Amino acid sequence: MISRLSLALVATGLAAITAAVPARAQGPACGGDLGSFLNGVKAEAVASGISPDVADRALRNASIDRKVLSRDRAQGVFRQTFLEFSQRSVSANRMQVGAKRMQQYADTFARAEAQYGVPAPVITAFWGLETDFGAVQGDFNTMNALVTLAHDCRRPELFRPQLLAAIEMVAHGDLDPARTTGAWAGEIGQVQMLPEDIIEYGVDGDGDGHVTLKTSSEDAIMTAANFIRSLGWRAGEPWLAEVSVPSGPFPYEKSGLRQGMTVNDWTGLGVTFRNAQPTSQNLPADLLLPQGRGGPAFLAFPNFRIYLEWNQSFIYTVSAAYFATRLGGAQRYDAGNPAPGLGDAAMKQLQEKLAARGHDVGGIDGILGAGTRAATRAEQLWLGLPADGWPTAELLNRL
């Protein structure tokens, strides 16, 4: 599954990285002889308070994993539509297993919500999407993956701190350098978290004195709740709700993120809820139309921003938030009949035209990102088309 870090890597890979490794680092910041590099990492770890024996044990057998570099260089981009991705990821099996997990760990979920304000369906949806509830956690040696990416000079400022945090986890007895495995970019456990986040937000949910997200579901649940709260989760508030938009003329240009609308504004325009309606009419709400006015429609509330912190892909975040509403009892969305989208070549052609009109589309890459959606909405409005942000052949032809 595409993790929070993986999407960040796509973004950072598009621009030159100039941030420096902390000045206390000794030895080469990246590249060069691996032994010299590791000696510098060990020195920095010891300077931070790690015992020399632990630092040596953590890195003694570390090596470069060429498969990690291959995965890093070949990162794919997210090209599925919302209907394609959500129907595949929010499967009947995941719904059934998710319901069983919420029942199996009901006491732990209750503790998580009491302490951190995050309800069970939200945690469970991330759990399911990230690792299929722990079944698929990645088979890359975590220490080697982090050594590889910290030694590589593409993003040492991102991965060297993660490597040092992994050494700290070794000191805590929560990471085995030889046996701990995870994702290629260093994420660990059932909810795929990075070592720095585990150090800062890890919670011993099962009371054994350790935070082991790989093997302890209780630790994973409590740690995920703590981490989600740290992103700004607002206890007792919804995150997403499916709605129906009235037929006929409608101000679709008001759709999209951060438009300053409220629940009361939308209901005043004829928007109705397919499931339970939020109790507060003054709650900020954004109308999301992931496949335009012909497809599913949702109102996203302030808690939805936490999903965007977890993962920068719009399609992933809407799917994850929708999955959580389903686990919470919402009905399956109305798929509607959206207009066909654009293929890769046509999308790039559209982006070129939008860029020529002065819009920042974030690159001619064929990806329907936030910039392309906003530019599409602006040009649709100018052309007198329903400004729903969904690029179609009609828009391309008009331009």
Short mmCIF file of C-alpha atoms in Angstrom, two decimals:
data_model
loop_
_atom_site.label_atom_id
_atom_site.label_comp_id
_atom_site.label_asym_id
_atom_site.label_seq_id
_atom_site.Cartn_x
_atom_site.Cartn_y
_atom_site.Cartn_z
CA MET A 1 0.00 0.00 0.00
CA ILE A 2 1.12 3.57 -0.65
CA SER A 3 2.16 4.92 2.72
CA ARG A 4 2.35 8.42 4.12
CA LEU A 5 6.11 8.47 3.54
CA SER A 6 5.93 7.01 0.03
CA LEU A 7 3.78 9.90 -1.16
CA ALA A 8 6.14 12.34 0.51
CA LEU A 9 9.00 10.73 -1.39
CA VAL A 10 7.21 11.31 -4.70
CA ALA A 11 6.89 14.97 -3.78
CA THR A 12 10.45 15.43 -2.53
CA GLY A 13 11.83 13.64 -5.53
CA LEU A 14 10.45 16.37 -7.80
CA ALA A 15 12.57 19.16 -6.33
CA ALA A 16 16.20 19.63 -5.35
CA ILE A 17 16.83 18.84 -1.69
CA THR A 18 19.27 21.17 0.04
CA ALA A 19 18.58 20.65 3.76
CA ALA A 20 21.69 19.56 5.63
CA VAL A 21 22.25 16.63 7.95
CA PRO A 22 22.62 17.89 11.55
CA ALA A 23 25.99 19.48 12.24
CA ARG A 24 26.78 16.96 14.98
CA ALA A 25 27.05 14.19 12.36
CA GLN A 26 30.58 12.82 11.97
CA GLY A 27 31.86 11.12 8.87
CA PRO A 28 30.32 11.53 5.40
CA ALA A 29 26.71 12.72 5.41
CA CYS A 30 25.98 10.33 2.57
CA GLY A 31 27.71 8.30 -0.10
CA GLY A 32 31.30 7.16 -0.16
CA ASP A 33 32.73 4.19 1.65
CA LEU A 34 29.98 2.40 3.56
CA GLY A 35 32.23 1.66 6.53
CA SER A 36 33.14 5.32 6.95
CA PHE A 37 29.51 6.30 6.61
CA LEU A 38 28.44 3.80 9.29
CA ASN A 39 31.19 4.99 11.62
CA GLY A 40 29.77 8.50 11.30
CA VAL A 41 26.27 7.24 12.08
CA LYS A 42 27.56 5.31 15.11
CA ALA A 43 29.35 8.41 16.39
CA GLU A 44 26.21 10.47 16.03
CA ALA A 45 24.13 7.83 17.79
CA VAL A 46 26.59 7.66 20.69
CA ALA A 47 26.63 11.46 20.92
CA SER A 48 22.85 11.37 21.32
CA GLY A 49 23.10 9.00 24.30
CA ILE A 50 23.08 5.52 22.73
CA SER A 51 25.66 3.17 24.20
CA PRO A 52 28.56 2.24 21.87
CA ASP A 53 27.70 -1.45 22.22
CA VAL A 54 24.11 -0.90 21.06
CA ALA A 55 25.18 1.30 18.14
CA ASP A 56 27.71 -1.30 17.07
CA ARG A 57 25.20 -4.16 17.37
CA ALA A 58 22.59 -2.21 15.39
CA LEU A 59 24.89 -1.55 12.45
CA ARG A 60 27.39 -4.44 12.64
CA ASN A 61 25.93 -6.38 9.72
CA ALA A 62 24.29 -3.52 7.86
CA SER A 63 24.58 -3.56 4.08
CA ILE A 64 23.26 -1.80 1.01
CA ASP A 65 20.07 -3.35 -0.39
CA ARG A 66 19.99 -2.81 -4.14
CA LYS A 67 16.33 -3.80 -4.26
CA VAL A 68 15.54 -0.83 -2.02
CA LEU A 69 17.31 1.51 -4.43
CA SER A 70 15.47 -0.07 -7.33
CA ARG A 71 12.11 0.46 -5.62
CA ASP A 72 13.06 4.03 -4.75
CA ARG A 73 14.01 4.87 -8.32
CA ALA A 74 10.96 3.17 -9.81
CA GLN A 75 8.24 4.68 -7.62
CA GLY A 76 4.97 4.58 -9.46
CA VAL A 77 2.30 7.23 -9.55
CA PHE A 78 -1.28 6.97 -8.50
CA ARG A 79 -3.39 6.74 -11.68
CA GLN A 80 -6.51 4.87 -10.60
CA THR A 81 -9.85 6.65 -10.40
CA PHE A 82 -11.71 6.85 -7.11
CA LEU A 83 -14.24 4.22 -8.19
CA GLU A 84 -11.49 1.85 -9.32
CA PHE A 85 -9.38 2.20 -6.18
CA SER A 86 -12.16 2.36 -3.61
CA GLN A 87 -14.03 -0.64 -5.01
CA ARG A 88 -10.84 -2.69 -4.96
CA SER A 89 -9.59 -1.53 -1.58
CA VAL A 90 -12.89 -1.40 0.33
CA SER A 91 -13.70 -5.01 -0.49
CA ALA A 92 -16.29 -7.26 1.10
CA ASN A 93 -13.49 -9.29 2.69
CA ARG A 94 -11.88 -6.21 4.23
CA MET A 95 -15.25 -5.11 5.55
CA GLN A 96 -15.78 -8.50 7.19
CA VAL A 97 -12.27 -8.75 8.64
CA GLY A 98 -12.41 -5.14 9.82
CA ALA A 99 -15.68 -5.77 11.67
CA LYS A 100 -14.18 -8.86 13.31
CA ARG A 101 -11.06 -6.95 14.39
CA MET A 102 -13.15 -4.18 15.95
CA GLN A 103 -15.06 -6.80 17.91
CA GLN A 104 -11.94 -8.82 18.81
CA TYR A 105 -10.11 -5.77 20.17
CA ALA A 106 -13.14 -3.88 21.42
CA ASP A 107 -11.53 -3.14 24.79
CA THR A 108 -8.36 -1.78 23.20
CA PHE A 109 -10.34 0.37 20.77
CA ALA A 110 -12.40 1.71 23.67
CA ARG A 111 -9.19 2.66 25.50
CA ALA A 112 -7.82 4.30 22.36
CA GLU A 113 -10.92 6.45 21.91
CA ALA A 114 -11.08 7.34 25.60
CA GLN A 115 -7.43 8.45 25.67
CA TYR A 116 -6.98 9.92 22.20
CA GLY A 117 -10.47 10.61 20.86
CA VAL A 118 -10.02 8.52 17.71
CA PRO A 119 -12.86 6.04 17.01
CA ALA A 120 -12.33 2.40 16.09
CA PRO A 121 -13.48 2.62 12.43
CA VAL A 122 -10.86 5.27 11.64
CA ILE A 123 -7.98 3.22 13.04
CA THR A 124 -9.31 0.00 11.52
CA ALA A 125 -9.57 1.48 8.03
CA PHE A 126 -5.92 2.54 8.08
CA TRP A 127 -4.99 -0.86 9.51
CA GLY A 128 -6.77 -2.61 6.66
CA LEU A 129 -5.50 -0.42 3.85
CA GLU A 130 -1.89 -0.31 5.01
CA THR A 131 -1.23 -4.02 5.69
CA ASP A 132 -4.49 -5.99 5.38
CA PHE A 133 -4.66 -6.04 9.19
CA GLY A 134 -1.05 -7.11 9.57
CA ALA A 135 -0.97 -9.79 6.88
CA VAL A 136 1.26 -7.85 4.45
CA GLN A 137 3.87 -5.79 6.33
CA GLY A 138 6.79 -5.92 3.88
CA ASP A 139 9.81 -8.19 3.76
CA PHE A 140 12.69 -5.71 3.52
CA ASN A 141 15.19 -5.77 6.38
CA THR A 142 14.38 -2.48 8.08
CA MET A 143 17.92 -1.61 9.19
CA ASN A 144 19.37 -2.34 5.76
CA ALA A 145 16.61 -0.34 4.06
CA LEU A 146 17.28 2.71 6.22
CA VAL A 147 21.06 2.37 5.88
CA THR A 148 20.62 2.17 2.11
CA LEU A 149 18.42 5.24 1.87
CA ALA A 150 20.46 7.26 4.36
CA HIS A 151 23.69 6.40 2.54
CA ASP A 152 22.16 7.24 -0.83
CA CYS A 153 22.57 10.95 -1.53
CA ARG A 154 19.06 11.59 -2.86
CA ARG A 155 17.43 12.35 0.52
CA PRO A 156 19.89 11.80 3.39
CA GLU A 157 18.25 14.54 5.46
CA LEU A 158 15.04 12.50 5.41
CA PHE A 159 16.44 9.05 6.14
CA ARG A 160 19.45 9.60 8.41
CA PRO A 161 17.17 10.70 11.30
CA GLN A 162 15.04 7.59 10.69
CA LEU A 163 18.16 5.43 10.84
CA LEU A 164 19.19 7.01 14.14
CA ALA A 165 15.67 6.47 15.48
CA ALA A 166 15.87 2.81 14.45
CA ILE A 167 19.09 2.49 16.46
CA GLU A 168 17.23 3.97 19.43
CA MET A 169 14.54 1.32 18.94
CA VAL A 170 17.29 -1.31 19.13
CA ALA A 171 18.33 0.21 22.45
CA HIS A 172 14.73 -0.09 23.68
CA GLY A 173 14.56 -3.73 22.61
CA ASP A 174 11.83 -2.93 20.07
CA LEU A 175 13.80 -3.64 16.87
CA ASP A 176 16.00 -6.61 16.01
CA PRO A 177 18.60 -5.52 13.41
CA ALA A 178 18.76 -8.99 11.92
CA ARG A 179 15.09 -9.94 11.94
CA THR A 180 12.85 -6.86 11.83
CA THR A 181 11.38 -6.38 8.38
CA GLY A 182 8.98 -3.89 6.85
CA ALA A 183 8.40 -1.69 3.82
CA TRP A 184 11.21 -0.72 1.46
CA ALA A 185 11.24 2.87 2.80
CA GLY A 186 11.61 1.82 6.44
CA GLU A 187 8.01 1.79 7.67
CA ILE A 188 7.38 -0.89 10.29
CA GLY A 189 4.41 -2.82 11.59
CA GLN A 190 0.70 -3.32 11.14
CA VAL A 191 0.01 0.38 10.58
CA GLN A 192 3.31 1.09 8.75
CA MET A 193 5.00 3.79 10.81
CA LEU A 194 8.51 5.21 10.62
CA PRO A 195 10.98 4.81 13.49
CA GLU A 196 10.90 8.49 14.48
CA ASP A 197 7.11 8.39 14.77
CA ILE A 198 7.25 5.12 16.71
CA ILE A 199 9.74 6.66 19.15
CA GLU A 200 7.58 9.74 19.65
CA TYR A 201 4.08 8.26 19.57
CA GLY A 202 4.54 4.57 20.31
CA VAL A 203 2.25 3.17 23.01
CA ASP A 204 2.63 -0.15 24.83
CA GLY A 205 -0.93 -1.33 24.33
CA ASP A 206 -0.53 -4.88 25.64
CA GLY A 207 1.50 -4.00 28.74
CA ASP A 208 4.59 -6.08 27.97
CA GLY A 209 6.97 -3.14 28.32
CA HIS A 210 7.69 -2.84 24.59
CA VAL A 211 6.19 -1.18 21.51
CA THR A 212 6.16 -3.88 18.83
CA LEU A 213 3.91 -2.80 15.99
CA LYS A 214 4.73 -5.90 13.95
CA THR A 215 3.39 -8.49 16.34
CA SER A 216 1.12 -6.68 18.80
CA SER A 217 -2.25 -5.52 17.48
CA GLU A 218 -2.87 -3.74 20.78
CA ASP A 219 0.33 -1.74 20.38
CA ALA A 220 -0.56 -0.94 16.76
CA ILE A 221 -4.07 0.27 17.68
CA MET A 222 -2.97 2.48 20.55
CA THR A 223 0.03 3.88 18.68
CA ALA A 224 -2.06 4.68 15.60
CA ALA A 225 -4.59 6.48 17.78
CA ASN A 226 -1.87 8.53 19.47
CA PHE A 227 -0.30 9.40 16.12
CA ILE A 228 -3.63 10.37 14.53
CA ARG A 229 -4.39 12.62 17.48
CA SER A 230 -0.99 14.28 17.00
CA LEU A 231 -2.03 15.21 13.46
CA GLY A 232 -4.90 17.28 14.86
CA TRP A 233 -7.82 14.88 15.18
CA ARG A 234 -10.90 16.53 16.72
CA ALA A 235 -12.62 14.10 19.09
CA GLY A 236 -16.35 13.59 18.67
CA GLU A 237 -16.51 15.06 15.15
CA PRO A 238 -17.17 13.30 11.83
CA TRP A 239 -14.60 13.09 9.03
CA LEU A 240 -16.60 12.33 5.87
CA ALA A 241 -20.23 11.85 4.89
CA GLU A 242 -21.78 10.86 1.59
CA VAL A 243 -24.27 13.36 0.19
CA SER A 244 -26.56 13.82 -2.77
CA VAL A 245 -26.29 16.95 -4.88
CA PRO A 246 -29.52 18.31 -6.44
CA SER A 247 -30.02 18.01 -10.17
CA GLY A 248 -30.17 21.14 -12.23
CA PRO A 249 -28.08 24.29 -11.81
CA PHE A 250 -25.67 24.06 -8.90
CA PRO A 251 -22.56 26.10 -7.90
CA TYR A 252 -20.05 23.33 -8.52
CA GLU A 253 -17.28 25.93 -8.44
CA LYS A 254 -17.69 25.90 -4.66
CA SER A 255 -16.58 22.26 -4.54
CA GLY A 256 -13.05 21.28 -3.57
CA LEU A 257 -10.95 21.67 -0.45
CA ARG A 258 -10.87 24.76 1.77
CA GLN A 259 -13.67 26.72 0.13
CA GLY A 260 -14.99 28.18 3.40
CA MET A 261 -18.42 26.53 3.31
CA THR A 262 -20.34 24.99 6.23
CA VAL A 263 -22.89 22.21 6.59
CA ASN A 264 -25.61 24.84 6.76
CA ASP A 265 -24.37 26.44 3.52
CA TRP A 266 -24.56 23.15 1.66
CA THR A 267 -27.95 22.09 2.97
CA GLY A 268 -29.20 25.55 2.01
CA LEU A 269 -28.14 24.76 -1.56
CA GLY A 270 -30.13 21.52 -1.53
CA VAL A 271 -27.40 19.05 -0.60
CA THR A 272 -28.80 16.14 1.41
CA PHE A 273 -27.10 13.44 3.50
CA ARG A 274 -27.48 9.78 2.55
CA ASN A 275 -26.64 8.67 6.09
CA ALA A 276 -26.59 10.46 9.43
CA GLN A 277 -26.24 14.23 9.32
CA PRO A 278 -23.72 16.04 11.59
CA THR A 279 -25.32 17.64 14.62
CA SER A 280 -23.52 20.96 14.08
CA GLN A 281 -24.79 22.99 11.17
CA ASN A 282 -21.84 25.37 11.51
CA LEU A 283 -19.21 22.66 11.02
CA PRO A 284 -16.84 23.54 8.13
CA ALA A 285 -17.51 21.25 5.18
CA ASP A 286 -15.94 20.80 1.75
CA LEU A 287 -17.79 19.16 -1.13
CA LEU A 288 -15.64 16.45 -2.68
CA LEU A 289 -16.47 15.13 -6.15
CA PRO A 290 -13.63 12.70 -6.87
CA GLN A 291 -15.06 11.83 -10.30
CA GLY A 292 -17.06 14.93 -10.99
CA ARG A 293 -20.76 15.69 -10.67
CA GLY A 294 -21.80 12.33 -12.13
CA GLY A 295 -20.01 10.25 -9.50
CA PRO A 296 -20.11 9.87 -5.72
CA ALA A 297 -20.27 13.05 -3.64
CA PHE A 298 -19.03 13.61 -0.08
CA LEU A 299 -18.81 16.37 2.46
CA ALA A 300 -15.42 16.40 4.18
CA PHE A 301 -15.08 17.94 7.63
CA PRO A 302 -12.02 19.26 9.51
CA ASN A 303 -10.98 15.73 10.56
CA PHE A 304 -10.53 14.83 6.89
CA ARG A 305 -7.36 16.92 6.89
CA ILE A 306 -5.76 14.24 9.07
CA TYR A 307 -6.12 11.82 6.18
CA LEU A 308 -4.22 14.24 3.96
CA GLU A 309 -1.47 14.33 6.59
CA TRP A 310 -1.30 10.54 6.63
CA ASN A 311 -1.17 10.25 2.84
CA GLN A 312 -1.00 12.95 0.17
CA SER A 313 -2.96 11.03 -2.48
CA PHE A 314 -6.47 12.46 -2.82
CA ILE A 315 -7.88 9.16 -4.08
CA TYR A 316 -6.30 7.18 -1.23
CA THR A 317 -7.49 9.62 1.43
CA VAL A 318 -11.08 9.76 0.22
CA SER A 319 -11.10 5.95 -0.01
CA ALA A 320 -9.64 5.54 3.49
CA ALA A 321 -12.14 8.01 4.96
CA TYR A 322 -15.00 6.32 3.09
CA PHE A 323 -13.82 2.90 4.33
CA ALA A 324 -13.98 4.22 7.90
CA THR A 325 -17.55 5.47 7.40
CA ARG A 326 -18.56 2.03 6.10
CA LEU A 327 -17.00 0.34 9.13
CA GLY A 328 -18.99 2.81 11.21
CA GLY A 329 -22.27 1.71 9.63
CA ALA A 330 -22.70 3.88 6.52
CA GLN A 331 -24.20 2.36 3.41
CA ARG A 332 -22.25 1.75 0.19
CA TYR A 333 -21.89 4.90 -1.89
CA ASP A 334 -24.00 5.67 -4.93
CA ALA A 335 -21.49 5.20 -7.75
CA GLY A 336 -23.59 7.26 -10.15
CA ASN A 337 -22.56 7.52 -13.79
CA PRO A 338 -19.51 9.75 -14.06
CA ALA A 339 -18.30 11.04 -17.40
CA PRO A 340 -15.28 9.14 -18.73
CA GLY A 341 -11.99 10.59 -17.59
CA LEU A 342 -8.92 11.30 -19.68
CA GLY A 343 -6.16 8.84 -20.48
CA ASP A 344 -2.51 9.60 -19.81
CA ALA A 345 -1.74 11.29 -23.15
CA ALA A 346 -4.93 13.35 -23.10
CA MET A 347 -4.35 14.38 -19.48
CA LYS A 348 -0.86 15.61 -20.33
CA GLN A 349 -2.27 17.51 -23.30
CA LEU A 350 -4.84 19.12 -20.98
CA GLN A 351 -2.14 20.02 -18.46
CA GLU A 352 -0.10 21.67 -21.21
CA LYS A 353 -3.10 23.77 -22.20
CA LEU A 354 -3.85 24.68 -18.60
CA ALA A 355 -0.22 25.62 -17.97
CA ALA A 356 -0.21 27.77 -21.09
CA ARG A 357 -3.15 29.65 -19.58
CA GLY A 358 -1.10 30.44 -16.49
CA HIS A 359 -2.28 27.68 -14.15
CA ASP A 360 0.10 25.83 -11.82
CA VAL A 361 -0.72 22.17 -12.48
CA GLY A 362 2.33 20.86 -10.65
CA GLY A 363 4.01 19.42 -13.75
CA ILE A 364 2.97 17.81 -17.03
CA ASP A 365 2.78 14.30 -15.62
CA GLY A 366 -0.65 12.98 -16.56
CA ILE A 367 -1.68 12.89 -12.88
CA LEU A 368 -4.94 14.44 -11.73
CA GLY A 369 -3.57 16.20 -8.67
CA ALA A 370 -4.85 19.13 -6.67
CA GLY A 371 -3.34 21.71 -9.04
CA THR A 372 -4.89 20.14 -12.13
CA ARG A 373 -8.28 19.84 -10.42
CA ALA A 374 -8.22 23.52 -9.38
CA ALA A 375 -7.15 24.63 -12.86
CA THR A 376 -9.83 22.45 -14.44
CA ARG A 377 -12.46 24.00 -12.18
CA ALA A 378 -11.35 27.52 -13.12
CA GLU A 379 -11.43 26.84 -16.87
CA GLN A 380 -14.78 25.04 -16.65
CA LEU A 381 -16.23 28.09 -14.93
CA TRP A 382 -14.78 30.43 -17.55
CA LEU A 383 -16.23 28.29 -20.36
CA GLY A 384 -19.66 28.08 -18.75
CA LEU A 385 -19.34 24.36 -17.96
CA PRO A 386 -20.27 22.80 -14.60
CA ALA A 387 -17.11 23.56 -12.62
CA ASP A 388 -16.73 20.21 -10.82
CA GLY A 389 -12.98 19.83 -11.34
CA TRP A 390 -13.30 16.60 -13.35
CA PRO A 391 -11.38 16.77 -16.65
CA THR A 392 -13.29 15.40 -19.63
CA ALA A 393 -12.86 15.19 -23.38
CA GLU A 394 -15.41 17.99 -23.72
CA LEU A 395 -13.23 20.35 -21.69
CA LEU A 396 -10.10 19.37 -23.62
CA ASN A 397 -11.88 19.97 -26.94
CA ARG A 398 -13.23 23.34 -25.79
CA LEU A 399 -9.77 24.44 -24.78
#
